[in-house]
Each structure stands twice: as structure tokens, then as C-alpha cells.
Amino acid sequence: MKDKIVVFNFGGQYDQLIVRRVRENGVYAELYNCDTDLDTIDFSGLKGIILTGGPQSVFEEDSLKADPKIFELGVPILGICYGMQYMSNEFGGKIEHMDKGEYGKTHLFVDKNSKLFKGVPQESTVWMNHRDGIIENAKEFKKTAWTLNCPIAAYENEEKQIYAVQFHPEVSHSEYGNQIINNFLKDICHAKMDWEIKDVADTMIKEIKEKYAGEKMICALSGGVDSSVAATIVSKAIGDNLQCIFVDHGLLRKNEVEEVLESYSNIGLNVKFIDASKEFLDLLKGVTEPEEKRKIIGNTFIKVFEREAKIIGGAKYLVQGTIYPDVIESGKDKASVIKSHHNVGGLPEDMLFEGIVEPLRNLFKDEVRKLGLSIGMPEKMIWRQPFPGPGLGIRVIGDITEDKLRIVRETDYILREEFKNFEIDRDVWQYFTVYTPLKTVGVKGDERTYDNVVAIRAVSTVDAMTVEAADLPYELLTKLSSRMINEVEGVGRVVYDITSKPPGTIEWE
Ligand code: XMP
């Protein structure tokens, strides 16, 4: 059994980042909401606990708390920001709402005798983000760091195995942040730092083999990374007892069907290809409202999949490419629905299956990529940019026709070609073109034209929650404009969308 760290989330923005930092240091970590019932958590292999930051103040009436039994689990605890204040409050420290908050880079001074600060210079830069501060420690708690504005920027109680920092060691702006996390894991929790993504594949395959020997499973492939890696892992365990289905809804990119099917056959997946494009496009005819389009595509997908699953017959389990952020997100209170996301990995649970198999549900996207590469999947498949379930259906603004799809397909193809030529295809997170119904006047040769505007969307982001328009070379933009207008009939003008998210979203619909 591998050692484990449990992270309790108090609503901070960096909750997932903390988990990743721990994993990057070679220790497996899991994230739970701070008020999770401890009886539902598997604590086997537990070596330590981390409490995250959060937006609240301990003075608020309903401020978030963890079950105090965490202090009886007998493992070291590290509190970060709100997590620090919460513990101080529990143990009788004094906290004040300060006159001045501390936001951004700050100079930190540390007591070099603390195990937490081994290898950290006496003065270094850390990232702060707080208004409340501890002004007096609880009894037997020792101050181990301070800044000019924050008299107690870290404390510890070695006997109780409690450690806390006001700053954020998990963010890259904290110069020695990773050293501090490493010290906590290695010298305080004594965790074995031997968790590696490539070991994960062997364990997963073995477990699936043992648990599901002789059972038939079915998987909807989207061509995307998550469902492809999930299916490959399962197929390595149960071979052709896994039947995959790849549906063409008529809204895929140029050459996508051929390329995806070829990749799947190269990695030995047992795939049934269903061309349902006519069915989808007929149902979408004349529909202009984005949510309605999304719903039609999502529901039709389910209908087609259910029909095919029945024809294949005998599959007791559904394999899904759910990844860790999906699991965490679905456990959070839902924010208002901006768009109803359709994901071919997100089939309804009430389908006629005995169970769902989700081999990737504890992994982050970059870990899924590494896992895929470690089991020999081709780079091309692993590094595909994200592509939405409703496909080009939400990149043709307004009603969808074959001709509009042609325009978006051809311009998207040129875009992808040029991104590769300019060697920025791996640097930009997602890039595509959008067909707009807007017509403008132009001139080609001596002829007046009256053609459509196509928009380029290219974004940089870490997690797709907030994004910025990518800073593309001007030379690339002009080349794209010229190629799209010259090579694709019906394109009269090309614009670059520089909207960030928020307020814009990545897709236009
Ligand atoms: P938005 O447009 O919401 O997109 O900023 C964020 C990311 O999600 C992708 N996206 C989808 N992915 N099903 C998916 O699987 C969907 O319905 C869907 N809608 C948007 C989008 O491409 C971007 O990467």
C-alpha cells in the first residue's frame, strides 16, 4: 500500500494545486471537502493531513470547520492560510482582522530551527493572500516565521504534530514553497516518496483484471484523451471483452473520423464505428438557440449509444473517462448553469448497466497524459487539444448546414496546419475557428464579394476556468487571414477574438 496525504478543502482557489504539489513530490494525495464525514474516507496509508486556505474569516458565524477528530488521527497536520487560522481558533489563539491586508509577494523571515523550513534561507519571498492574521499563538504553539505586516506567519507544536503557514507554499511565486511541502512530507510525515504515475497503470490493469474477469464492458469514445486512455487501460485488462463505440455526429473536424479510427486500431482497441451524422443533422435543421442545439446533440448521442449498446448486448459495465477534476466539481455546490455541457464520457447513470468503471477518477489531466504515454499510446492522441462533445455544432453560430460546416472545417484545418508550422501547437491550450452568420462586403480581384466573417479563437489557460486570448504572432494572424479568405469559399473577413474568460467563455455558444 502506498502512503497517502489527505487534503481538506476550505473553499480555497488552490485546493487542487496543493494535491498536485504533493503528488509531484511522489506522495499520493486525495482532496475532500472540509466537512466530509470522516467515516466515508479511506485513511489506509495515511501519513499526514493538509488544510487548505479559503475565502472565509473565522469570525463569520457559519465559518467552515473540519471534524475535530482529525486532530486525533495521530498524523501531522499542515494548515495553510485559512487552515492555519482555523486551527489557531480551535486551540485558543488570538486572531484579528488587520488594518491592512497582505496580498501578493511578501518577504518572509523564518526560524531556521523549524523542520518545516529546512533549506529555506532566513529571508525569502512568499505569496500572501489574507486580511485576518494571528496576533497571539495558542498555548504551547511556537511562532516559526513572520513578515513585516504579519507577526505570526507560521507556527508549530511539535508534540501535537501541528504546523501552519499563513502564506501559500503551493504557488510558484513562493520561492521555497516546494521545499517547504517536501520538508513536511519527508521530515515531518515520514512519507515514502515513491508514488509515480507509471506504476499506476500496472496496478489499475491488475485490479480490473481481477475484479471483472469474464465480464463484458462498453465504452463511448470521443476521440479525446480521457476516454481513449480509460478504454486503453481497460482493454489491456479484459481485451476484446471491452467493446468501444465511436459515433460520428456529423460535427467532427476535417479528417477526424479517419485519424481517430486509425489511432484506435493502432492501439488495438475493439471499436464499432457508427455514422449517425444524418440523424443528428436532420434533428438540428433550423435550430438556432445554443442551449437547444446542445440538448439535441446530447440527447441524440444518448439515444444512439443506447440503441447500439442493446444491439451489441451482454455488456454489464460502462467504462467512462471521468477524471479527478470532474469528480471534485460534481461534489461542489453547482454554480449557475452557463452552458449545459455534453460530454460523451457523461452518459446518464440510469442506463441499463450494473456498474460504471472509471479508472481515471483519481487523476489530473496531465497525469492522464503521462499515464497514456507510459502504456504506449501515441503522442498525437495524447496531445490532442480539448474538443467539446457537441463538436462543430457550437462553432457554427445559428442554424447548422453542411455548407457552414464546410467553412468551419476548412478554416479550422488551415488554423491547425499553421499552428504546427509556427510550432506553437503545444503552447496554446485550445484553438479553433468559428463560423459567424455575419456577412460583410469585400473585394476579390475586381469583383465585389459579400461573404461571411470567420473568427479565430485561441486561448491560454491552466484549467479552462479562466482564460486569456493567446498572444499570437502578428505574422501568423495575417497569414491565417490571407489563407482562409483565399482558400475557403464563402469567407470574406477574418477576425481574432481577444475576449478573456470571464466575461467570455471559450466556445462561442
Ligand atoms: P467554455 O466554452 O465553457 O469551455 O468556456 C470550457 C472548455 O470546455 C469545452 N466544452 C465542452 N466540453 N462538452 C465537453 O466535453 C461540452 O458540452 C463542452 N462545451 C465546452 C470547451 O471546448 C473548453 O475546452
Short mmCIF file of N, CA and C in Angstrom, two decimals, residues 330-404:
data_model
loop_
_atom_site.label_atom_id
_atom_site.label_comp_id
_atom_site.label_asym_id
_atom_site.label_seq_id
_atom_site.Cartn_x
_atom_site.Cartn_y
_atom_site.Cartn_z
N SER A 330 -18.19 17.80 -9.36
CA SER A 330 -19.56 17.34 -9.14
C SER A 330 -19.87 17.25 -7.65
N GLY A 331 -18.85 17.27 -6.81
CA GLY A 331 -19.08 17.26 -5.37
C GLY A 331 -19.31 18.65 -4.81
N LYS A 332 -19.04 19.67 -5.64
CA LYS A 332 -19.18 21.05 -5.17
C LYS A 332 -20.60 21.54 -5.43
N ASP A 333 -20.98 22.59 -4.70
CA ASP A 333 -22.28 23.17 -5.00
C ASP A 333 -22.24 23.67 -6.43
N LYS A 334 -23.33 23.45 -7.12
CA LYS A 334 -23.34 23.84 -8.52
C LYS A 334 -23.51 25.36 -8.67
N ALA A 335 -22.66 25.92 -9.47
CA ALA A 335 -22.84 27.33 -9.80
C ALA A 335 -23.95 27.41 -10.84
N SER A 336 -24.34 28.61 -11.23
CA SER A 336 -25.43 28.71 -12.19
C SER A 336 -25.01 28.08 -13.51
N VAL A 337 -25.98 27.52 -14.21
CA VAL A 337 -25.65 26.82 -15.44
C VAL A 337 -25.40 27.83 -16.56
N ILE A 338 -24.16 27.89 -16.99
CA ILE A 338 -23.81 28.80 -18.08
C ILE A 338 -24.10 28.10 -19.40
N LYS A 339 -23.66 26.85 -19.47
CA LYS A 339 -23.91 26.04 -20.66
C LYS A 339 -24.14 24.62 -20.18
N SER A 340 -25.07 23.91 -20.80
CA SER A 340 -25.20 22.51 -20.37
C SER A 340 -24.15 21.71 -21.13
N HIS A 341 -23.09 21.36 -20.44
CA HIS A 341 -22.01 20.64 -21.10
C HIS A 341 -22.42 19.22 -21.44
N HIS A 342 -22.13 18.87 -22.65
CA HIS A 342 -22.39 17.48 -23.03
C HIS A 342 -21.03 16.84 -23.22
N ASN A 343 -20.85 15.75 -22.57
CA ASN A 343 -19.57 15.07 -22.66
C ASN A 343 -19.89 13.63 -22.96
N VAL A 344 -19.26 13.08 -23.96
CA VAL A 344 -19.61 11.68 -24.25
C VAL A 344 -19.18 10.78 -23.11
N GLY A 345 -18.31 11.27 -22.23
CA GLY A 345 -17.98 10.50 -21.05
C GLY A 345 -19.09 10.60 -20.02
N GLY A 346 -20.02 11.54 -20.22
CA GLY A 346 -21.01 11.80 -19.18
C GLY A 346 -22.38 11.21 -19.49
N LEU A 347 -22.40 9.91 -19.78
CA LEU A 347 -23.69 9.27 -20.05
C LEU A 347 -24.46 9.10 -18.73
N PRO A 348 -25.79 9.08 -18.81
CA PRO A 348 -26.56 9.01 -17.56
C PRO A 348 -26.36 7.69 -16.82
N GLU A 349 -26.41 7.80 -15.51
CA GLU A 349 -26.14 6.61 -14.71
C GLU A 349 -27.29 5.62 -14.69
N ASP A 350 -28.49 6.10 -15.10
CA ASP A 350 -29.62 5.18 -15.04
C ASP A 350 -29.73 4.31 -16.29
N MET A 351 -28.68 4.30 -17.11
CA MET A 351 -28.71 3.40 -18.26
C MET A 351 -28.65 1.97 -17.74
N LEU A 352 -28.94 1.03 -18.64
CA LEU A 352 -29.11 -0.34 -18.18
C LEU A 352 -27.78 -1.06 -17.89
N PHE A 353 -27.00 -0.53 -16.97
CA PHE A 353 -25.73 -1.18 -16.64
C PHE A 353 -25.70 -1.49 -15.15
N GLU A 354 -24.94 -2.53 -14.83
CA GLU A 354 -24.82 -2.85 -13.40
C GLU A 354 -23.86 -1.92 -12.70
N GLY A 355 -22.92 -1.39 -13.46
CA GLY A 355 -21.95 -0.51 -12.80
C GLY A 355 -21.16 0.30 -13.79
N ILE A 356 -20.45 1.28 -13.25
CA ILE A 356 -19.62 2.15 -14.08
C ILE A 356 -18.16 1.92 -13.70
N VAL A 357 -17.29 1.83 -14.69
CA VAL A 357 -15.87 1.65 -14.41
C VAL A 357 -15.16 2.93 -14.83
N GLU A 358 -14.52 3.58 -13.87
CA GLU A 358 -13.87 4.87 -14.15
C GLU A 358 -12.41 4.82 -13.68
N PRO A 359 -11.53 4.22 -14.48
CA PRO A 359 -10.16 4.01 -14.00
C PRO A 359 -9.40 5.30 -13.71
N LEU A 360 -9.82 6.44 -14.29
CA LEU A 360 -9.01 7.66 -14.16
C LEU A 360 -9.56 8.62 -13.11
N ARG A 361 -10.52 8.17 -12.31
CA ARG A 361 -11.23 9.12 -11.46
C ARG A 361 -10.38 9.76 -10.37
N ASN A 362 -9.16 9.28 -10.16
CA ASN A 362 -8.28 9.93 -9.17
C ASN A 362 -7.15 10.72 -9.81
N LEU A 363 -7.19 10.89 -11.12
CA LEU A 363 -6.04 11.51 -11.80
C LEU A 363 -6.36 12.87 -12.42
N PHE A 364 -5.36 13.73 -12.43
CA PHE A 364 -5.48 15.02 -13.11
C PHE A 364 -5.13 14.83 -14.59
N LYS A 365 -5.54 15.84 -15.39
CA LYS A 365 -5.35 15.74 -16.84
C LYS A 365 -3.89 15.43 -17.22
N ASP A 366 -2.94 16.15 -16.63
CA ASP A 366 -1.55 15.91 -17.05
C ASP A 366 -1.08 14.53 -16.59
N GLU A 367 -1.66 14.04 -15.51
CA GLU A 367 -1.31 12.68 -15.07
C GLU A 367 -1.91 11.65 -16.03
N VAL A 368 -3.12 11.96 -16.54
CA VAL A 368 -3.74 11.05 -17.51
C VAL A 368 -2.86 10.98 -18.76
N ARG A 369 -2.34 12.15 -19.16
CA ARG A 369 -1.47 12.18 -20.34
C ARG A 369 -0.22 11.32 -20.11
N LYS A 370 0.40 11.51 -18.95
CA LYS A 370 1.62 10.74 -18.66
C LYS A 370 1.30 9.24 -18.61
N LEU A 371 0.16 8.91 -18.03
CA LEU A 371 -0.25 7.51 -17.93
C LEU A 371 -0.42 6.92 -19.33
N GLY A 372 -1.09 7.68 -20.20
CA GLY A 372 -1.31 7.23 -21.58
C GLY A 372 0.02 6.96 -22.28
N LEU A 373 0.96 7.89 -22.13
CA LEU A 373 2.26 7.71 -22.78
C LEU A 373 2.98 6.49 -22.20
N SER A 374 2.82 6.28 -20.89
CA SER A 374 3.55 5.17 -20.25
C SER A 374 3.01 3.81 -20.70
N ILE A 375 1.78 3.76 -21.22
CA ILE A 375 1.29 2.47 -21.72
C ILE A 375 1.36 2.41 -23.25
N GLY A 376 2.17 3.31 -23.81
CA GLY A 376 2.49 3.22 -25.24
C GLY A 376 1.49 3.86 -26.17
N MET A 377 0.65 4.75 -25.66
CA MET A 377 -0.29 5.41 -26.58
C MET A 377 0.45 6.49 -27.38
N PRO A 378 0.04 6.72 -28.64
CA PRO A 378 0.79 7.67 -29.48
C PRO A 378 0.65 9.12 -29.00
N GLU A 379 1.74 9.86 -29.11
CA GLU A 379 1.78 11.28 -28.70
C GLU A 379 0.63 12.07 -29.32
N LYS A 380 0.35 11.75 -30.59
CA LYS A 380 -0.65 12.52 -31.32
C LYS A 380 -2.01 12.44 -30.61
N MET A 381 -2.29 11.27 -30.10
CA MET A 381 -3.58 11.08 -29.43
C MET A 381 -3.56 11.73 -28.04
N ILE A 382 -2.43 11.61 -27.38
CA ILE A 382 -2.30 12.13 -26.01
C ILE A 382 -2.32 13.66 -25.99
N TRP A 383 -1.78 14.27 -27.03
CA TRP A 383 -1.67 15.74 -27.04
C TRP A 383 -2.77 16.41 -27.84
N ARG A 384 -3.87 15.69 -28.11
CA ARG A 384 -4.98 16.34 -28.83
C ARG A 384 -5.51 17.47 -27.96
N GLN A 385 -5.84 18.59 -28.60
CA GLN A 385 -6.42 19.67 -27.80
C GLN A 385 -7.85 19.29 -27.44
N PRO A 386 -8.40 19.89 -26.36
CA PRO A 386 -9.76 19.54 -25.97
C PRO A 386 -10.74 19.84 -27.10
N PHE A 387 -11.72 18.99 -27.24
CA PHE A 387 -12.75 19.19 -28.27
C PHE A 387 -14.10 18.94 -27.61
N PRO A 388 -15.03 19.89 -27.70
CA PRO A 388 -16.28 19.74 -26.95
C PRO A 388 -17.16 18.62 -27.50
N GLY A 389 -17.92 17.99 -26.63
CA GLY A 389 -18.85 16.95 -27.05
C GLY A 389 -19.74 17.37 -28.22
N PRO A 390 -20.34 18.57 -28.19
CA PRO A 390 -21.21 18.97 -29.31
C PRO A 390 -20.43 19.38 -30.56
N GLY A 391 -19.10 19.29 -30.50
CA GLY A 391 -18.26 19.48 -31.68
C GLY A 391 -18.48 20.81 -32.38
N LEU A 392 -18.44 20.75 -33.72
CA LEU A 392 -18.56 21.97 -34.51
C LEU A 392 -19.97 22.56 -34.42
N GLY A 393 -20.89 21.81 -33.83
CA GLY A 393 -22.27 22.30 -33.69
C GLY A 393 -22.34 23.59 -32.90
N ILE A 394 -21.37 23.82 -32.01
CA ILE A 394 -21.40 25.07 -31.24
C ILE A 394 -20.36 26.06 -31.77
N ARG A 395 -19.77 25.70 -32.93
CA ARG A 395 -18.84 26.64 -33.58
C ARG A 395 -19.41 27.18 -34.88
N VAL A 396 -20.60 26.71 -35.23
CA VAL A 396 -21.36 27.34 -36.31
C VAL A 396 -22.43 28.13 -35.58
N ILE A 397 -22.32 29.42 -35.61
CA ILE A 397 -23.29 30.24 -34.87
C ILE A 397 -24.61 30.25 -35.63
N GLY A 398 -25.69 30.01 -34.89
CA GLY A 398 -27.00 29.94 -35.55
C GLY A 398 -27.27 28.55 -36.08
N ASP A 399 -28.13 28.46 -37.10
CA ASP A 399 -28.50 27.12 -37.58
C ASP A 399 -27.35 26.47 -38.35
N ILE A 400 -27.38 25.14 -38.33
CA ILE A 400 -26.25 24.38 -38.88
C ILE A 400 -26.61 23.83 -40.26
N THR A 401 -25.74 24.09 -41.23
CA THR A 401 -25.93 23.47 -42.55
C THR A 401 -24.60 22.85 -42.97
N GLU A 402 -24.69 21.95 -43.95
CA GLU A 402 -23.46 21.30 -44.45
C GLU A 402 -22.46 22.34 -44.94
N ASP A 403 -22.97 23.42 -45.61
CA ASP A 403 -22.06 24.39 -46.17
C ASP A 403 -21.33 25.19 -45.09
N LYS A 404 -22.07 25.51 -44.01
CA LYS A 404 -21.43 26.24 -42.91
C LYS A 404 -20.41 25.33 -42.22
#
